[in-house]
PDB file of C-alpha atoms and ligand atoms in Angstrom:
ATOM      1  CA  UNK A1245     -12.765  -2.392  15.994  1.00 94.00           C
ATOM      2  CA  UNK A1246     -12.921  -5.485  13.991  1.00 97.00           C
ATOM      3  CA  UNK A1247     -15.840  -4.483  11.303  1.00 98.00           C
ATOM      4  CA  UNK A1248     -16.768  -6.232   7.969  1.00 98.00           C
ATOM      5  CA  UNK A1249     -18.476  -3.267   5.544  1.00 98.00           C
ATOM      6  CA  UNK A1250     -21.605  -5.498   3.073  1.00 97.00           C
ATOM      7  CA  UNK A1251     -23.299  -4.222   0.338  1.00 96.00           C
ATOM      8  CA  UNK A1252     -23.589  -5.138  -3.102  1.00 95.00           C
ATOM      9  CA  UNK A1253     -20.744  -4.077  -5.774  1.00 94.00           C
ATOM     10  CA  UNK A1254     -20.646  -0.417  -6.315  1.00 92.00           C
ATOM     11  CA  UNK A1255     -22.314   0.409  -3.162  1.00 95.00           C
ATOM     12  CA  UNK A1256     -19.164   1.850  -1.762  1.00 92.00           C
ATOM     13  CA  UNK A1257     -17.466  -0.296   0.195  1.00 95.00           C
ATOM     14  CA  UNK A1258     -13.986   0.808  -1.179  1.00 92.00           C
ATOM     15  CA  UNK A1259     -14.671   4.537  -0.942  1.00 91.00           C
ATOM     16  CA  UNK A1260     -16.258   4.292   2.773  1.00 95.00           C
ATOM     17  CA  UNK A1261     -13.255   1.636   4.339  1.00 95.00           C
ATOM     18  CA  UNK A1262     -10.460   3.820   2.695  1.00 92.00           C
ATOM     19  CA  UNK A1263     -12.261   6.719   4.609  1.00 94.00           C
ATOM     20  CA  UNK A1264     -12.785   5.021   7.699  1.00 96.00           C
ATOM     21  CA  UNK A1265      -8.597   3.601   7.634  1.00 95.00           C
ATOM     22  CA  UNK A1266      -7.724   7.647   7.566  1.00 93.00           C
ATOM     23  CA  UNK A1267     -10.232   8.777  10.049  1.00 95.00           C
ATOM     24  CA  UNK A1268      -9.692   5.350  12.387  1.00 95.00           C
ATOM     25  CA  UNK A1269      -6.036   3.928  11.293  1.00 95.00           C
ATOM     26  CA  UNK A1270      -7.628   0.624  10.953  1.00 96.00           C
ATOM     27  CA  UNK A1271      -6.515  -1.597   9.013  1.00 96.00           C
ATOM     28  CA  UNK A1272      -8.267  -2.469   5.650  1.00 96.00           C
ATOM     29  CA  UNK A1273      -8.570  -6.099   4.168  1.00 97.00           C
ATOM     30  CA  UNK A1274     -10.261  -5.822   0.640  1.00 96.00           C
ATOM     31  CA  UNK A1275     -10.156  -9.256  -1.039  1.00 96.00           C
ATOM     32  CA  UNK A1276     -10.617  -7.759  -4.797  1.00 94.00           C
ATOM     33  CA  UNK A1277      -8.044  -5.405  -4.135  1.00 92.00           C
ATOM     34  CA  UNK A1278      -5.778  -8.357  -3.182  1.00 95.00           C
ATOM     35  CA  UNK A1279      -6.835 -10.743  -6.119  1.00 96.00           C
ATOM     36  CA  UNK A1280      -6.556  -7.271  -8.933  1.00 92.00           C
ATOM     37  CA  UNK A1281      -2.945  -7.149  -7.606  1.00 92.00           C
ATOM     38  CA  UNK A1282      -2.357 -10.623  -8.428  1.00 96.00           C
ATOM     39  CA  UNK A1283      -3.496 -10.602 -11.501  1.00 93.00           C
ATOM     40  CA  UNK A1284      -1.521  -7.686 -12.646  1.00 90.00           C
ATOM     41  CA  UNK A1285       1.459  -9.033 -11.543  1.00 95.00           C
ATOM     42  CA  UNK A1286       0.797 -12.732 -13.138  1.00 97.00           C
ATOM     43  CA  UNK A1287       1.181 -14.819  -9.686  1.00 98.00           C
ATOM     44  CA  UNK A1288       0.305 -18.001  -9.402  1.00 98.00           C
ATOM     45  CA  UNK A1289      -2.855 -16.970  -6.767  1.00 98.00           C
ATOM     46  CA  UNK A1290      -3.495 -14.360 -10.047  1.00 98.00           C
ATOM     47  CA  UNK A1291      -3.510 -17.332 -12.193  1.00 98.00           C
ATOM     48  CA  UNK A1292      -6.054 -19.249 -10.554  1.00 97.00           C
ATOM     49  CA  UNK A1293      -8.439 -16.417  -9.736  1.00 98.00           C
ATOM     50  CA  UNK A1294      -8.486 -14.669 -12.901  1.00 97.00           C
ATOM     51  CA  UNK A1295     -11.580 -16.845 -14.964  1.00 97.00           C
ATOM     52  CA  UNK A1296     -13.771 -16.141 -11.799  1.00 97.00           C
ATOM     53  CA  UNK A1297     -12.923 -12.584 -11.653  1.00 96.00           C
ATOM     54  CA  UNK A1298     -13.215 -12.162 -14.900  1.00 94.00           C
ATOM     55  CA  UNK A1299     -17.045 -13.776 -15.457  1.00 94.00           C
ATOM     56  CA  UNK A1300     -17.949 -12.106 -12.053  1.00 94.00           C
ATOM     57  CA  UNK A1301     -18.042 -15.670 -10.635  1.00 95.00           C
ATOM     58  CA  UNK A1302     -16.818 -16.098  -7.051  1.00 96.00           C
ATOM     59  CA  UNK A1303     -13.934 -17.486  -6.305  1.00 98.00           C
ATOM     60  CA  UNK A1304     -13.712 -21.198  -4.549  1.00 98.00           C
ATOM     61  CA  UNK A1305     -13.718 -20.909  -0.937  1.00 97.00           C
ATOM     62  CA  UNK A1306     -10.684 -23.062  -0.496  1.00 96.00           C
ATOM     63  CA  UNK A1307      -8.674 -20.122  -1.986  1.00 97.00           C
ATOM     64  CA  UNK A1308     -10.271 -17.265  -0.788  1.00 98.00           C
ATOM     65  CA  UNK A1309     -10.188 -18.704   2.992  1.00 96.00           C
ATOM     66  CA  UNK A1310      -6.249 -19.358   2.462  1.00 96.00           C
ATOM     67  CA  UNK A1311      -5.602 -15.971   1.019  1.00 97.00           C
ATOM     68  CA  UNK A1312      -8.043 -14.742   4.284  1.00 96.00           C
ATOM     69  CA  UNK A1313      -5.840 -16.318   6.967  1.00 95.00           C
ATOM     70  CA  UNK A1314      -2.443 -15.560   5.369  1.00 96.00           C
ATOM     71  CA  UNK A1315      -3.457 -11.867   5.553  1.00 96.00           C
ATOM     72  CA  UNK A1316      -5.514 -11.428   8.884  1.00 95.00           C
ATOM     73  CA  UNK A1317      -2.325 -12.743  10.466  1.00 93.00           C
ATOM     74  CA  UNK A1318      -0.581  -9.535   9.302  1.00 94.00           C
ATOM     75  CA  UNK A1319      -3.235  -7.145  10.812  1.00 92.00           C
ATOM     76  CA  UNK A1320      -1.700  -5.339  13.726  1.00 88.00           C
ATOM     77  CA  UNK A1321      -3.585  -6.285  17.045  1.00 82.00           C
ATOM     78  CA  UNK A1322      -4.195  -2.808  18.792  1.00 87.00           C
ATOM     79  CA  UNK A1323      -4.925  -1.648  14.722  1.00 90.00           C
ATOM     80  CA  UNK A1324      -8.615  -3.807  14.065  1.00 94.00           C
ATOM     81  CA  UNK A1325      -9.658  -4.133  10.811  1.00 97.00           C
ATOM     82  CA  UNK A1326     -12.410  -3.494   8.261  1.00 98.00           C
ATOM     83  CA  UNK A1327     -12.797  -6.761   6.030  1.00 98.00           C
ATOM     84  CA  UNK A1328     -14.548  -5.587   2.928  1.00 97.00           C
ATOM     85  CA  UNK A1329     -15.218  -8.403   0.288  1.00 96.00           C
ATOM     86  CA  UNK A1330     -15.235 -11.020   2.913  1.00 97.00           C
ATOM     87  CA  UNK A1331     -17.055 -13.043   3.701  1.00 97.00           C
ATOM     88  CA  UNK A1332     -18.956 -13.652   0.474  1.00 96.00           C
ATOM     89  CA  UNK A1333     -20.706 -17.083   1.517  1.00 94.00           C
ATOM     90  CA  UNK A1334     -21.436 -19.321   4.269  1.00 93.00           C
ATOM     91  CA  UNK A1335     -18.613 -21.373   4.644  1.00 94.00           C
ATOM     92  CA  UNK A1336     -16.382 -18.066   4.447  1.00 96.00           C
ATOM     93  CA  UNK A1337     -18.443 -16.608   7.666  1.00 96.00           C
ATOM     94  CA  UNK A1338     -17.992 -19.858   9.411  1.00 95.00           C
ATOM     95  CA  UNK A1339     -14.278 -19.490   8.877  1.00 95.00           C
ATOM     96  CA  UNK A1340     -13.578 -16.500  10.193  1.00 96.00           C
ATOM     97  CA  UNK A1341     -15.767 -17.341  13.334  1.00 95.00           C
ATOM     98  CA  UNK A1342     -13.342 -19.468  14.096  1.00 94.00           C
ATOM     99  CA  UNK A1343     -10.408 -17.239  13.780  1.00 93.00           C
ATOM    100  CA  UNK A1344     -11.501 -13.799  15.309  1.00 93.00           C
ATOM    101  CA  UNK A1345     -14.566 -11.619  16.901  1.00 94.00           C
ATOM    102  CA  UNK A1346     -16.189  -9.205  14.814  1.00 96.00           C
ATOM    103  CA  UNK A1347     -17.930  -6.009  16.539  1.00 97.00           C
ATOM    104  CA  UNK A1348     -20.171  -4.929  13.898  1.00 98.00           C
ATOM    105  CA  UNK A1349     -21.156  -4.854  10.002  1.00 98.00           C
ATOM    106  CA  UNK A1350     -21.413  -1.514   8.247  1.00 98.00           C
ATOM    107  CA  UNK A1351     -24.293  -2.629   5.762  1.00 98.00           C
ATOM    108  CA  UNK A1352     -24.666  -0.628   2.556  1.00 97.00           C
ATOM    109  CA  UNK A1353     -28.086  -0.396   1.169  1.00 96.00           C
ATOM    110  CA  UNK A1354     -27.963   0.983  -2.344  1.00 95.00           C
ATOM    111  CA  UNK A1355     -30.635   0.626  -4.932  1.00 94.00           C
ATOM    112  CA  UNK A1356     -29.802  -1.036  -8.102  1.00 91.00           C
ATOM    113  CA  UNK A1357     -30.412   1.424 -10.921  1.00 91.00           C
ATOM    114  CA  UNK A1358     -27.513   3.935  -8.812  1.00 93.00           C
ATOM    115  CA  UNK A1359     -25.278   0.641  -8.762  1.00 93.00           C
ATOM    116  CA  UNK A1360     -25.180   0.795 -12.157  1.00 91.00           C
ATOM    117  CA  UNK A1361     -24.712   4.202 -12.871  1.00 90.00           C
ATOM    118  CA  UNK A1362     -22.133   4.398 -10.542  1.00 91.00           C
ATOM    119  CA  UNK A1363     -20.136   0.891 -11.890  1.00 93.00           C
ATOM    120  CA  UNK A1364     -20.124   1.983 -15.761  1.00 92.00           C
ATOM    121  CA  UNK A1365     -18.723   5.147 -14.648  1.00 94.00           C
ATOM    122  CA  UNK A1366     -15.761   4.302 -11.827  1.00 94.00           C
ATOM    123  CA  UNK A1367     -12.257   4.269 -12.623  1.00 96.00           C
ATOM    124  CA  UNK A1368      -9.459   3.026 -10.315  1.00 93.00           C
ATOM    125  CA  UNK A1369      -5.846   4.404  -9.949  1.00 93.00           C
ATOM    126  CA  UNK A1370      -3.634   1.580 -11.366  1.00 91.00           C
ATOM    127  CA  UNK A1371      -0.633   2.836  -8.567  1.00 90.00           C
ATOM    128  CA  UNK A1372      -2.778   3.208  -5.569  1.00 89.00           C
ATOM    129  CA  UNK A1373      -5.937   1.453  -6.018  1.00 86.00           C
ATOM    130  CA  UNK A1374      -8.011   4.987  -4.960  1.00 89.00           C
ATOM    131  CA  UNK A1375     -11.557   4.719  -6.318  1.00 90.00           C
ATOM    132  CA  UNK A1376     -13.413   7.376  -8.901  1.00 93.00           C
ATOM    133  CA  UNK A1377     -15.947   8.370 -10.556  1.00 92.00           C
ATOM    134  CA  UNK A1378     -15.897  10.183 -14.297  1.00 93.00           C
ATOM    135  CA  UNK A1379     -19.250  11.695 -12.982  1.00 89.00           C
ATOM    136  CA  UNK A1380     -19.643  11.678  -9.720  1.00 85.00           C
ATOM    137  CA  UNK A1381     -16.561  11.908  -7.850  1.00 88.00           C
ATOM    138  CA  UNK A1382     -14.447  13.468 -10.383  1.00 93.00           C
ATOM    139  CA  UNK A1383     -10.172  13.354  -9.989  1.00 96.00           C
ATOM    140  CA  UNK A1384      -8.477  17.118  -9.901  1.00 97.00           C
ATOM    141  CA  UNK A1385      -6.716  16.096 -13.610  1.00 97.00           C
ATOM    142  CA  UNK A1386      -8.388  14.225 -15.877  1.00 96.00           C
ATOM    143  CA  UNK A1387      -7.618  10.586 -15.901  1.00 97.00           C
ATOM    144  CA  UNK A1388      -4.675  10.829 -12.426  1.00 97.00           C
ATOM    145  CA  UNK A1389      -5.393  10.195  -9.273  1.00 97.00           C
ATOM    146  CA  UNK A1390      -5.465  12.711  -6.653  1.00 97.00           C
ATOM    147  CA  UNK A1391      -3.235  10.841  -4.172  1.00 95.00           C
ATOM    148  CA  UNK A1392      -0.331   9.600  -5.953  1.00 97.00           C
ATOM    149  CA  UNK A1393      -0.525  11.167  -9.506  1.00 97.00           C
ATOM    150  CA  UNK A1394      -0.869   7.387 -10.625  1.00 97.00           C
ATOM    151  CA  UNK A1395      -2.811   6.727 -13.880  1.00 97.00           C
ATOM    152  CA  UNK A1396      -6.688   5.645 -13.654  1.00 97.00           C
ATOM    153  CA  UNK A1397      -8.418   2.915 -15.649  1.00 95.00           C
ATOM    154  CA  UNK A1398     -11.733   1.170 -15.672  1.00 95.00           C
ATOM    155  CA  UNK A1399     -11.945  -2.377 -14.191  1.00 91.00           C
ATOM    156  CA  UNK A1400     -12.453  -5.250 -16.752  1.00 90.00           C
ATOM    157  CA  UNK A1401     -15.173  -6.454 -14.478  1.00 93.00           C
ATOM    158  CA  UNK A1402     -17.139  -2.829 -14.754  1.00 94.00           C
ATOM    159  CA  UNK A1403     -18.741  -3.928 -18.135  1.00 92.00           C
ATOM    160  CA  UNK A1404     -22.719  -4.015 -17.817  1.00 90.00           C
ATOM    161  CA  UNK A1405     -22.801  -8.027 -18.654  1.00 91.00           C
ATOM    162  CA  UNK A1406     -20.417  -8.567 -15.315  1.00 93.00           C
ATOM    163  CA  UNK A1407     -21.942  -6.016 -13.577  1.00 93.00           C
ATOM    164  CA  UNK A1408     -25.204  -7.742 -13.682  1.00 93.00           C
ATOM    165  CA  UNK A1409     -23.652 -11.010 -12.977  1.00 93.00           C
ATOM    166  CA  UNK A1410     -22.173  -9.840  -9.819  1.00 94.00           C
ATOM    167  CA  UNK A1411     -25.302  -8.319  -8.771  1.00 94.00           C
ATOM    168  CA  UNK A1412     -26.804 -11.573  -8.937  1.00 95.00           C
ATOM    169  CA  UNK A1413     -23.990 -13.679  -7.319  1.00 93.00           C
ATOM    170  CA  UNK A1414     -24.031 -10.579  -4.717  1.00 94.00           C
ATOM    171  CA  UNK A1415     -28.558 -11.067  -4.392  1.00 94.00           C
ATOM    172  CA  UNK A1416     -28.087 -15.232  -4.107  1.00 94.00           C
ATOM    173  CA  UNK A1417     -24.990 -16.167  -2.669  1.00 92.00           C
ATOM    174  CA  UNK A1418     -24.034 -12.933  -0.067  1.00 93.00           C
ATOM    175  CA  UNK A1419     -27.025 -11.465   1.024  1.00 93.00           C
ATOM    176  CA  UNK A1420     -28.151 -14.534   2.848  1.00 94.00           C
ATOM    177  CA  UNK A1421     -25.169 -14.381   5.424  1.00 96.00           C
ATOM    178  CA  UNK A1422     -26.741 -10.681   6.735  1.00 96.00           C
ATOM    179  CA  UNK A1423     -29.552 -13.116   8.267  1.00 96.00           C
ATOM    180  CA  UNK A1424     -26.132 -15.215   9.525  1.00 95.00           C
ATOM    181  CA  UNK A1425     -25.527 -12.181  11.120  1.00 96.00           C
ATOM    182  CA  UNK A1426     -27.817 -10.895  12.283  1.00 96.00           C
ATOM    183  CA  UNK A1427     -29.116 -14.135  14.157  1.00 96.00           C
ATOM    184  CA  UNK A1428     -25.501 -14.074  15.916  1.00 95.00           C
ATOM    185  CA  UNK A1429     -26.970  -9.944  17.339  1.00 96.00           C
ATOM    186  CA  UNK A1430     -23.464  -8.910  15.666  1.00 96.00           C
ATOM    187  CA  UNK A1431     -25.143  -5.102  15.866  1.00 97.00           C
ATOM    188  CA  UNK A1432     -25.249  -3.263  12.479  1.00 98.00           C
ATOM    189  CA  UNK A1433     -24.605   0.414  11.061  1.00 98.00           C
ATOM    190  CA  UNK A1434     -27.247   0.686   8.131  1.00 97.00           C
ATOM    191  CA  UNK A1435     -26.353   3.245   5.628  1.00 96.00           C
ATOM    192  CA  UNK A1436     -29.084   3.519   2.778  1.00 95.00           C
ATOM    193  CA  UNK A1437     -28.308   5.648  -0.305  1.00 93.00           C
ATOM    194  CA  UNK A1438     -31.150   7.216  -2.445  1.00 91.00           C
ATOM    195  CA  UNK A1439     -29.341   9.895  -4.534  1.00 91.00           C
ATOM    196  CA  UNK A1440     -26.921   9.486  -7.099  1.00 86.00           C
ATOM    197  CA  UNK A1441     -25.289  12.414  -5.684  1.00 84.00           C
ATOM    198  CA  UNK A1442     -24.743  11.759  -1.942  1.00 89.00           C
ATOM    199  CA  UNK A1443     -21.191  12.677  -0.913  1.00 90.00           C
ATOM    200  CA  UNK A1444     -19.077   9.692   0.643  1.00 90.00           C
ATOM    201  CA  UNK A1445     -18.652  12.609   3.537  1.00 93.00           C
ATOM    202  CA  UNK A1446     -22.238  12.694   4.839  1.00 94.00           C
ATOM    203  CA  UNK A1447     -22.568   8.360   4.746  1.00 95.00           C
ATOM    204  CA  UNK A1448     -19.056   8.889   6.821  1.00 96.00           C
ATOM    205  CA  UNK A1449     -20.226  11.401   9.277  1.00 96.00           C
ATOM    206  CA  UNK A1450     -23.470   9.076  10.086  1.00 95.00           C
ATOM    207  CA  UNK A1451     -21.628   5.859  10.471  1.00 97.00           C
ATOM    208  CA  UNK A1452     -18.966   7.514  12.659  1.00 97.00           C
ATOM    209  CA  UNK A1453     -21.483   9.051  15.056  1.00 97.00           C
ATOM    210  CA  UNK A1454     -23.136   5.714  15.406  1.00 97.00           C
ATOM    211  CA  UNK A1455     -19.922   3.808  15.786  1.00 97.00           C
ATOM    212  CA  UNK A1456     -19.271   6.182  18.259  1.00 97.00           C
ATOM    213  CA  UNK A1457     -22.608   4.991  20.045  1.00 97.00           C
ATOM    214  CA  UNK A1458     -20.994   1.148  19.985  1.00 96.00           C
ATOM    215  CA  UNK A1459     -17.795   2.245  21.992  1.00 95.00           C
ATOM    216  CA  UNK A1460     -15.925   1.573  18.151  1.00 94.00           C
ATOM    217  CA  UNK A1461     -14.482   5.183  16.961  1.00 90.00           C
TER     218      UNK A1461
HETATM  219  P1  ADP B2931     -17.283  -5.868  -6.110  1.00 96.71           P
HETATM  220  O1  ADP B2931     -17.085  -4.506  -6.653  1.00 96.71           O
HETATM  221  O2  ADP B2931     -18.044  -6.755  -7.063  1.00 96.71           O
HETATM  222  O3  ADP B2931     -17.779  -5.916  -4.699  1.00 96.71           O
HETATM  223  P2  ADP B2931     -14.586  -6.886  -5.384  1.00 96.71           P
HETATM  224  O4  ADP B2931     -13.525  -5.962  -5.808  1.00 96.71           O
HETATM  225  O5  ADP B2931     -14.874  -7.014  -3.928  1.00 96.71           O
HETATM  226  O6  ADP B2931     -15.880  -6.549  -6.230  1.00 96.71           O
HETATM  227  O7  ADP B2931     -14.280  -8.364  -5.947  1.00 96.71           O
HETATM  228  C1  ADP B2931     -14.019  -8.558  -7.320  1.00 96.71           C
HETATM  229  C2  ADP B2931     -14.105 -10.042  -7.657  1.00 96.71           C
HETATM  230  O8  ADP B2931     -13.169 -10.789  -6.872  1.00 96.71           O
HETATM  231  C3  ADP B2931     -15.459 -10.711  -7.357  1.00 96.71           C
HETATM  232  O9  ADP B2931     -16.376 -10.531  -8.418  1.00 96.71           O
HETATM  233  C4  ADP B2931     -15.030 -12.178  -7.191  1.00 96.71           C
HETATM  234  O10 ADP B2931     -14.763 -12.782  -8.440  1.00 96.71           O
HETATM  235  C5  ADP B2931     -13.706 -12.048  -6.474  1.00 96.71           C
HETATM  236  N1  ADP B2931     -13.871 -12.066  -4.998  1.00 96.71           N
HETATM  237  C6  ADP B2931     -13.613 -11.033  -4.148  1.00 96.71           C
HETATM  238  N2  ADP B2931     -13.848 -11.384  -2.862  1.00 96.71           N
HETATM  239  C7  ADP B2931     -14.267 -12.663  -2.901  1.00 96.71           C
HETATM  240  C8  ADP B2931     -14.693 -13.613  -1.896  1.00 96.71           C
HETATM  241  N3  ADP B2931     -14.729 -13.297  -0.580  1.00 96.71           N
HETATM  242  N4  ADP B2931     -15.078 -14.853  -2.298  1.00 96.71           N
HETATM  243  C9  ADP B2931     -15.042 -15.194  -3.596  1.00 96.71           C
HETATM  244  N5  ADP B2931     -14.668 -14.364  -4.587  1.00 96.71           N
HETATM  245  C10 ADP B2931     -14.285 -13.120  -4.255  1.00 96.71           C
HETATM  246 ZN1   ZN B2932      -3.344   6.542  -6.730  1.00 96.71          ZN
END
């Protein structure tokens, strides 16, 4: 299954691919994930990206599409892989038409006042990059992440000025490739969340029985 998961920040992308990766072995391709690493470690890729990240701007295409190809072309054949973070704009989608087939998007449709809720309250284990929630999807221990006992902290971009910058870059620059899509009958899996509450579990369970349906799981 070659899948890309949309849906605006905080709508769960992270939580559902990391899911999917145990339940499916796919492979998972999350382009913040890869440009947070970068930055932590001061490369020069960190260098570059780090104003954009920062302000909740995209990054430039030309460096997003290099990082893109350099990392598909580590992605296991028989494996597939869920592409979460990519592609962000036109030019992106046009790029990776030309590289590989993709089977379906897993669409998130979260409203925005849960967005935010969730956002100012996630934390991220700095070891593992495992995703939390102070409120909502609480860690055994306090502040250490279930998986690898690593340390949790809250991502400089979770502040509620970038937050609502990203929703807006998310509204004008990435929701318009869903109509890409969907002109090209890629089929989708629409998950649409209207409690603050709803366990990762039951979106999973739904999305598995209708990947099922495709021939994907
Ligand atoms: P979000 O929670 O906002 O979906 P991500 O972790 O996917 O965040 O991405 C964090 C930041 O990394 C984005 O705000 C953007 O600056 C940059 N970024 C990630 N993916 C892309 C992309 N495909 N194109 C441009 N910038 C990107
Ligand atoms: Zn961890």
């Amino acid at each position: 299954m070659n899948a890309i998961i949309f849906g605006a920040p905080g709508s769960g992308k992270g939580t559902y691919s990391s899911r999917l990766q145990s339940k499916l072995g796919v492979d998972v391709i999350a382009m913040g994930d890869i440009f947070r690493e970068n930055l932590k470690a001061e490369t020069p890729l960190g260098k570059k990206v780090k104003s954009y990240v920062e302000k909740g701007l995209l990054v430039p295409d030309y460096i997003v599409i290099d990082v893109l190809k350099q990392r598909l072309a580590k992605v296991a054949k028989e494996k597939g892989f869920i592409l979460d973070g990519y592609p962000r704009t036109i030019d992106q989608a046009k790029t990776l038409e030309g590289i590989t087939k993709i089977d379906v998007i897993l669409l998130q449709m979260v409203p925005d006042w849960i967005i935010i809720e969730r956002l100012s309250s996630r934390r991220i284990c700095k070891s593992c990059g495992a995703v939390y929630n102070i409120r909502f999807l609480k860690p055994k221990v306090e502040g250490v992440c279930d998986k690898c006992g690593g340390s949790l902290y809250q991502r400089s971009d979770d502040t509620p000025e970038v937050i609502k910058r990203r929703l807006q870059v998310y509204q004008e620059q990435t929701s318009p490739l869903l109509q890409h899509y969907k002109e090209k009958n890629v089929p989708f899996i629409v998950s649409s969340i209207t409690a603050l509450d709803t366990p990762p579990e039951t979106v999973i369970e739904t999305m598995l029985k209708e990947l099922k349906k495709l021939n994907l799981a």
